[in-house]
């Protein structure tokens, strides 16, 4: 009888711990909000952050600033809902974002930058010409592309993180999904 109880406790701990680890590894920041292909959270970078949000931030190694200073948006799918595939070509396009400046970074599923010979890891609004500030595009592909390009390394899956710094609303609200960039697959 004791062995059965002990086995049930150990099994419960293993299954519960595994489920919690899976949840944190696949999680977005905080109280997840879906805005088109982008997800964001409401409680990161604050004293009110839940233990779940704190675990996701610790695992992914993000510097989670308060919402009044930065908003973070993650995408693992394109605008049609298909998973992002590093063997395909994508166009990420947007207009002026409701923030002072922004950056777009490509990560592997474990949250690491993708090694590439070009040494390109992020594209930001600071690097855009003034004419591009109100309408811009970034191409994502395994091989170099003309214009602003993020290398995908040919990975089976990748994720994008869009960081908007000093949001126009002070971090109190959410932009309309149409205000965030589109992610369109161009071909594989």
PDB file of N, CA, C and O in Angstrom, residues 72-119:
ATOM      1  N   UNK A  72       6.513  43.906 -25.883  1.00  0.00           N
ATOM      2  CA  UNK A  72       7.110  42.787 -26.594  1.00  0.00           C
ATOM      3  C   UNK A  72       6.007  41.995 -27.281  1.00  0.00           C
ATOM      4  O   UNK A  72       4.990  41.680 -26.666  1.00  0.00           O
ATOM      5  N   UNK A  73       6.238  41.653 -28.540  1.00  0.00           N
ATOM      6  CA  UNK A  73       5.280  40.871 -29.318  1.00  0.00           C
ATOM      7  C   UNK A  73       6.035  39.697 -29.934  1.00  0.00           C
ATOM      8  O   UNK A  73       7.087  39.886 -30.548  1.00  0.00           O
ATOM      9  N   UNK A  74       5.509  38.496 -29.776  1.00  0.00           N
ATOM     10  CA  UNK A  74       6.134  37.294 -30.327  1.00  0.00           C
ATOM     11  C   UNK A  74       5.220  36.693 -31.382  1.00  0.00           C
ATOM     12  O   UNK A  74       3.996  36.717 -31.228  1.00  0.00           O
ATOM     13  N   UNK A  75       5.836  36.143 -32.430  1.00  0.00           N
ATOM     14  CA  UNK A  75       5.076  35.455 -33.481  1.00  0.00           C
ATOM     15  C   UNK A  75       5.762  34.140 -33.807  1.00  0.00           C
ATOM     16  O   UNK A  75       6.972  34.103 -34.030  1.00  0.00           O
ATOM     17  N   UNK A  76       4.986  33.070 -33.838  1.00  0.00           N
ATOM     18  CA  UNK A  76       5.470  31.757 -34.254  1.00  0.00           C
ATOM     19  C   UNK A  76       4.720  31.296 -35.500  1.00  0.00           C
ATOM     20  O   UNK A  76       4.991  30.225 -36.030  1.00  0.00           O
ATOM     21  N   UNK A  77       3.763  32.119 -35.962  1.00  0.00           N
ATOM     22  CA  UNK A  77       2.989  31.814 -37.163  1.00  0.00           C
ATOM     23  C   UNK A  77       2.975  33.043 -38.066  1.00  0.00           C
ATOM     24  O   UNK A  77       3.236  34.159 -37.624  1.00  0.00           O
ATOM     25  N   UNK A  78       2.627  32.821 -39.329  1.00  0.00           N
ATOM     26  CA  UNK A  78       2.466  33.949 -40.238  1.00  0.00           C
ATOM     27  C   UNK A  78       1.040  34.492 -40.113  1.00  0.00           C
ATOM     28  O   UNK A  78       0.250  34.000 -39.298  1.00  0.00           O
ATOM     29  N   UNK A  79       0.715  35.493 -40.908  1.00  0.00           N
ATOM     30  CA  UNK A  79      -0.609  36.120 -40.796  1.00  0.00           C
ATOM     31  C   UNK A  79      -1.742  35.193 -41.228  1.00  0.00           C
ATOM     32  O   UNK A  79      -2.895  35.435 -40.886  1.00  0.00           O
ATOM     33  N   UNK A  80      -1.420  34.120 -41.953  1.00  0.00           N
ATOM     34  CA  UNK A  80      -2.431  33.131 -42.338  1.00  0.00           C
ATOM     35  C   UNK A  80      -2.576  32.033 -41.284  1.00  0.00           C
ATOM     36  O   UNK A  80      -3.420  31.150 -41.426  1.00  0.00           O
ATOM     37  N   UNK A  81      -1.738  32.057 -40.244  1.00  0.00           N
ATOM     38  CA  UNK A  81      -1.831  31.075 -39.174  1.00  0.00           C
ATOM     39  C   UNK A  81      -0.919  29.877 -39.322  1.00  0.00           C
ATOM     40  O   UNK A  81      -0.918  28.994 -38.470  1.00  0.00           O
ATOM     41  N   UNK A  82      -0.100  29.822 -40.388  1.00  0.00           N
ATOM     42  CA  UNK A  82       0.813  28.692 -40.593  1.00  0.00           C
ATOM     43  C   UNK A  82       2.100  28.911 -39.790  1.00  0.00           C
ATOM     44  O   UNK A  82       2.579  30.044 -39.676  1.00  0.00           O
ATOM     45  N   UNK A  83       2.673  27.838 -39.224  1.00  0.00           N
ATOM     46  CA  UNK A  83       3.931  27.979 -38.477  1.00  0.00           C
ATOM     47  C   UNK A  83       5.030  28.577 -39.354  1.00  0.00           C
ATOM     48  O   UNK A  83       5.105  28.298 -40.556  1.00  0.00           O
ATOM     49  N   UNK A  84       5.887  29.399 -38.740  1.00  0.00           N
ATOM     50  CA  UNK A  84       7.003  30.000 -39.469  1.00  0.00           C
ATOM     51  C   UNK A  84       8.053  28.931 -39.746  1.00  0.00           C
ATOM     52  O   UNK A  84       8.531  28.265 -38.840  1.00  0.00           O
ATOM     53  N   UNK A  85       8.414  28.764 -41.020  1.00  0.00           N
ATOM     54  CA  UNK A  85       9.326  27.731 -41.485  1.00  0.00           C
ATOM     55  C   UNK A  85      10.565  28.412 -42.058  1.00  0.00           C
ATOM     56  O   UNK A  85      10.458  29.191 -43.002  1.00  0.00           O
ATOM     57  N   UNK A  86      11.734  28.108 -41.509  1.00  0.00           N
ATOM     58  CA  UNK A  86      12.974  28.735 -41.937  1.00  0.00           C
ATOM     59  C   UNK A  86      13.442  28.362 -43.315  1.00  0.00           C
ATOM     60  O   UNK A  86      14.383  28.963 -43.842  1.00  0.00           O
ATOM     61  N   UNK A  87      12.790  27.423 -43.957  1.00  0.00           N
ATOM     62  CA  UNK A  87      13.138  27.063 -45.335  1.00  0.00           C
ATOM     63  C   UNK A  87      12.353  27.898 -46.339  1.00  0.00           C
ATOM     64  O   UNK A  87      12.593  27.826 -47.533  1.00  0.00           O
ATOM     65  N   UNK A  88      11.406  28.680 -45.841  1.00  0.00           N
ATOM     66  CA  UNK A  88      10.554  29.509 -46.700  1.00  0.00           C
ATOM     67  C   UNK A  88      11.014  30.967 -46.667  1.00  0.00           C
ATOM     68  O   UNK A  88      11.834  31.347 -45.844  1.00  0.00           O
ATOM     69  N   UNK A  89      10.443  31.763 -47.583  1.00  0.00           N
ATOM     70  CA  UNK A  89      10.690  33.205 -47.624  1.00  0.00           C
ATOM     71  C   UNK A  89       9.445  33.919 -47.110  1.00  0.00           C
ATOM     72  O   UNK A  89       8.326  33.540 -47.455  1.00  0.00           O
ATOM     73  N   UNK A  90       9.657  34.978 -46.324  1.00  0.00           N
ATOM     74  CA  UNK A  90       8.564  35.765 -45.752  1.00  0.00           C
ATOM     75  C   UNK A  90       8.834  37.241 -45.950  1.00  0.00           C
ATOM     76  O   UNK A  90       9.988  37.660 -46.015  1.00  0.00           O
ATOM     77  N   UNK A  91       7.768  37.994 -45.996  1.00  0.00           N
ATOM     78  CA  UNK A  91       7.843  39.449 -45.963  1.00  0.00           C
ATOM     79  C   UNK A  91       7.104  39.909 -44.712  1.00  0.00           C
ATOM     80  O   UNK A  91       5.925  39.606 -44.530  1.00  0.00           O
ATOM     81  N   UNK A  92       7.810  40.613 -43.852  1.00  0.00           N
ATOM     82  CA  UNK A  92       7.203  41.254 -42.686  1.00  0.00           C
ATOM     83  C   UNK A  92       7.080  42.719 -43.065  1.00  0.00           C
ATOM     84  O   UNK A  92       8.079  43.370 -43.369  1.00  0.00           O
ATOM     85  N   UNK A  93       5.858  43.218 -43.090  1.00  0.00           N
ATOM     86  CA  UNK A  93       5.657  44.596 -43.544  1.00  0.00           C
ATOM     87  C   UNK A  93       4.757  45.341 -42.578  1.00  0.00           C
ATOM     88  O   UNK A  93       3.835  44.776 -42.004  1.00  0.00           O
ATOM     89  N   UNK A  94       5.080  46.620 -42.419  1.00  0.00           N
ATOM     90  CA  UNK A  94       4.306  47.414 -41.498  1.00  0.00           C
ATOM     91  C   UNK A  94       4.393  48.890 -41.798  1.00  0.00           C
ATOM     92  O   UNK A  94       5.127  49.328 -42.687  1.00  0.00           O
ATOM     93  N   UNK A  95       3.641  49.625 -41.042  1.00  0.00           N
ATOM     94  CA  UNK A  95       3.639  51.088 -41.124  1.00  0.00           C
ATOM     95  C   UNK A  95       4.320  51.600 -39.856  1.00  0.00           C
ATOM     96  O   UNK A  95       4.898  50.826 -39.095  1.00  0.00           O
ATOM     97  N   UNK A  96       4.240  52.880 -39.635  1.00  0.00           N
ATOM     98  CA  UNK A  96       4.811  53.447 -38.414  1.00  0.00           C
ATOM     99  C   UNK A  96       4.146  52.779 -37.211  1.00  0.00           C
ATOM    100  O   UNK A  96       2.921  52.681 -37.146  1.00  0.00           O
ATOM    101  N   UNK A  97       4.947  52.285 -36.300  1.00  0.00           N
ATOM    102  CA  UNK A  97       4.419  51.630 -35.109  1.00  0.00           C
ATOM    103  C   UNK A  97       4.191  52.672 -34.016  1.00  0.00           C
ATOM    104  O   UNK A  97       4.885  53.684 -33.969  1.00  0.00           O
ATOM    105  N   UNK A  98       3.235  52.420 -33.113  1.00  0.00           N
ATOM    106  CA  UNK A  98       2.927  53.389 -32.058  1.00  0.00           C
ATOM    107  C   UNK A  98       3.973  53.381 -30.939  1.00  0.00           C
ATOM    108  O   UNK A  98       3.702  53.007 -29.803  1.00  0.00           O
ATOM    109  N   UNK A  99       5.216  53.735 -31.296  1.00  0.00           N
ATOM    110  CA  UNK A  99       6.328  53.766 -30.345  1.00  0.00           C
ATOM    111  C   UNK A  99       7.424  54.669 -30.912  1.00  0.00           C
ATOM    112  O   UNK A  99       7.403  55.002 -32.101  1.00  0.00           O
ATOM    113  N   UNK A 100       8.381  55.038 -30.074  1.00  0.00           N
ATOM    114  CA  UNK A 100       9.497  55.889 -30.524  1.00  0.00           C
ATOM    115  C   UNK A 100      10.395  55.142 -31.505  1.00  0.00           C
ATOM    116  O   UNK A 100      10.840  55.696 -32.489  1.00  0.00           O
ATOM    117  N   UNK A 101      10.712  53.875 -31.209  1.00  0.00           N
ATOM    118  CA  UNK A 101      11.482  53.053 -32.123  1.00  0.00           C
ATOM    119  C   UNK A 101      11.173  51.596 -31.841  1.00  0.00           C
ATOM    120  O   UNK A 101      10.529  51.275 -30.852  1.00  0.00           O
ATOM    121  N   UNK A 102      11.620  50.710 -32.748  1.00  0.00           N
ATOM    122  CA  UNK A 102      11.307  49.288 -32.633  1.00  0.00           C
ATOM    123  C   UNK A 102      12.455  48.450 -33.181  1.00  0.00           C
ATOM    124  O   UNK A 102      13.316  48.954 -33.906  1.00  0.00           O
ATOM    125  N   UNK A 103      12.426  47.157 -32.866  1.00  0.00           N
ATOM    126  CA  UNK A 103      13.369  46.201 -33.442  1.00  0.00           C
ATOM    127  C   UNK A 103      12.652  44.873 -33.674  1.00  0.00           C
ATOM    128  O   UNK A 103      11.707  44.532 -32.954  1.00  0.00           O
ATOM    129  N   UNK A 104      13.097  44.153 -34.691  1.00  0.00           N
ATOM    130  CA  UNK A 104      12.552  42.843 -35.044  1.00  0.00           C
ATOM    131  C   UNK A 104      13.716  41.858 -35.035  1.00  0.00           C
ATOM    132  O   UNK A 104      14.714  42.068 -35.729  1.00  0.00           O
ATOM    133  N   UNK A 105      13.578  40.773 -34.238  1.00  0.00           N
ATOM    134  CA  UNK A 105      14.659  39.797 -34.073  1.00  0.00           C
ATOM    135  C   UNK A 105      14.119  38.401 -34.343  1.00  0.00           C
ATOM    136  O   UNK A 105      12.991  38.082 -33.970  1.00  0.00           O
ATOM    137  N   UNK A 106      14.944  37.568 -34.978  1.00  0.00           N
ATOM    138  CA  UNK A 106      14.581  36.190 -35.297  1.00  0.00           C
ATOM    139  C   UNK A 106      15.300  35.255 -34.329  1.00  0.00           C
ATOM    140  O   UNK A 106      16.502  35.405 -34.095  1.00  0.00           O
ATOM    141  N   UNK A 107      14.547  34.292 -33.762  1.00  0.00           N
ATOM    142  CA  UNK A 107      15.100  33.333 -32.804  1.00  0.00           C
ATOM    143  C   UNK A 107      14.739  31.908 -33.222  1.00  0.00           C
ATOM    144  O   UNK A 107      13.716  31.677 -33.864  1.00  0.00           O
ATOM    145  N   UNK A 108      15.565  30.958 -32.783  1.00  0.00           N
ATOM    146  CA  UNK A 108      15.194  29.551 -32.964  1.00  0.00           C
ATOM    147  C   UNK A 108      14.146  29.207 -31.900  1.00  0.00           C
ATOM    148  O   UNK A 108      13.888  30.012 -30.998  1.00  0.00           O
ATOM    149  N   UNK A 109      13.513  28.032 -31.975  1.00  0.00           N
ATOM    150  CA  UNK A 109      12.451  27.700 -31.014  1.00  0.00           C
ATOM    151  C   UNK A 109      12.903  27.672 -29.555  1.00  0.00           C
ATOM    152  O   UNK A 109      12.084  27.825 -28.651  1.00  0.00           O
ATOM    153  N   UNK A 110      14.198  27.496 -29.305  1.00  0.00           N
ATOM    154  CA  UNK A 110      14.697  27.493 -27.927  1.00  0.00           C
ATOM    155  C   UNK A 110      14.972  28.907 -27.419  1.00  0.00           C
ATOM    156  O   UNK A 110      15.325  29.079 -26.261  1.00  0.00           O
ATOM    157  N   UNK A 111      14.806  29.911 -28.280  1.00  0.00           N
ATOM    158  CA  UNK A 111      14.996  31.294 -27.865  1.00  0.00           C
ATOM    159  C   UNK A 111      16.382  31.852 -28.117  1.00  0.00           C
ATOM    160  O   UNK A 111      16.731  32.901 -27.581  1.00  0.00           O
ATOM    161  N   UNK A 112      17.169  31.185 -28.954  1.00  0.00           N
ATOM    162  CA  UNK A 112      18.518  31.650 -29.262  1.00  0.00           C
ATOM    163  C   UNK A 112      18.557  32.333 -30.622  1.00  0.00           C
ATOM    164  O   UNK A 112      17.782  31.995 -31.532  1.00  0.00           O
ATOM    165  N   UNK A 113      19.507  33.274 -30.759  1.00  0.00           N
ATOM    166  CA  UNK A 113      19.735  33.892 -32.062  1.00  0.00           C
ATOM    167  C   UNK A 113      20.218  32.824 -33.029  1.00  0.00           C
ATOM    168  O   UNK A 113      20.909  31.876 -32.640  1.00  0.00           O
ATOM    169  N   UNK A 114      19.876  32.989 -34.313  1.00  0.00           N
ATOM    170  CA  UNK A 114      20.254  32.009 -35.327  1.00  0.00           C
ATOM    171  C   UNK A 114      21.613  32.398 -35.909  1.00  0.00           C
ATOM    172  O   UNK A 114      21.751  33.483 -36.483  1.00  0.00           O
ATOM    173  N   UNK A 115      22.630  31.547 -35.735  1.00  0.00           N
ATOM    174  CA  UNK A 115      23.954  31.866 -36.296  1.00  0.00           C
ATOM    175  C   UNK A 115      23.861  32.029 -37.803  1.00  0.00           C
ATOM    176  O   UNK A 115      23.149  31.275 -38.478  1.00  0.00           O
ATOM    177  N   UNK A 116      24.581  33.027 -38.322  1.00  0.00           N
ATOM    178  CA  UNK A 116      24.599  33.228 -39.766  1.00  0.00           C
ATOM    179  C   UNK A 116      25.874  33.961 -40.152  1.00  0.00           C
ATOM    180  O   UNK A 116      26.367  34.797 -39.394  1.00  0.00           O
ATOM    181  N   UNK A 117      26.419  33.650 -41.342  1.00  0.00           N
ATOM    182  CA  UNK A 117      27.686  34.265 -41.754  1.00  0.00           C
ATOM    183  C   UNK A 117      27.585  35.781 -41.949  1.00  0.00           C
ATOM    184  O   UNK A 117      28.580  36.488 -41.814  1.00  0.00           O
ATOM    185  N   UNK A 118      26.403  36.299 -42.216  1.00  0.00           N
ATOM    186  CA  UNK A 118      26.244  37.739 -42.436  1.00  0.00           C
ATOM    187  C   UNK A 118      26.267  38.518 -41.118  1.00  0.00           C
ATOM    188  O   UNK A 118      26.450  39.742 -41.122  1.00  0.00           O
ATOM    189  N   UNK A 119      26.077  37.838 -39.989  1.00  0.00           N
ATOM    190  CA  UNK A 119      26.062  38.511 -38.693  1.00  0.00           C
ATOM    191  C   UNK A 119      24.873  39.444 -38.521  1.00  0.00           C
ATOM    192  O   UNK A 119      24.942  40.419 -37.791  1.00  0.00           O
TER     193      UNK A 119
END
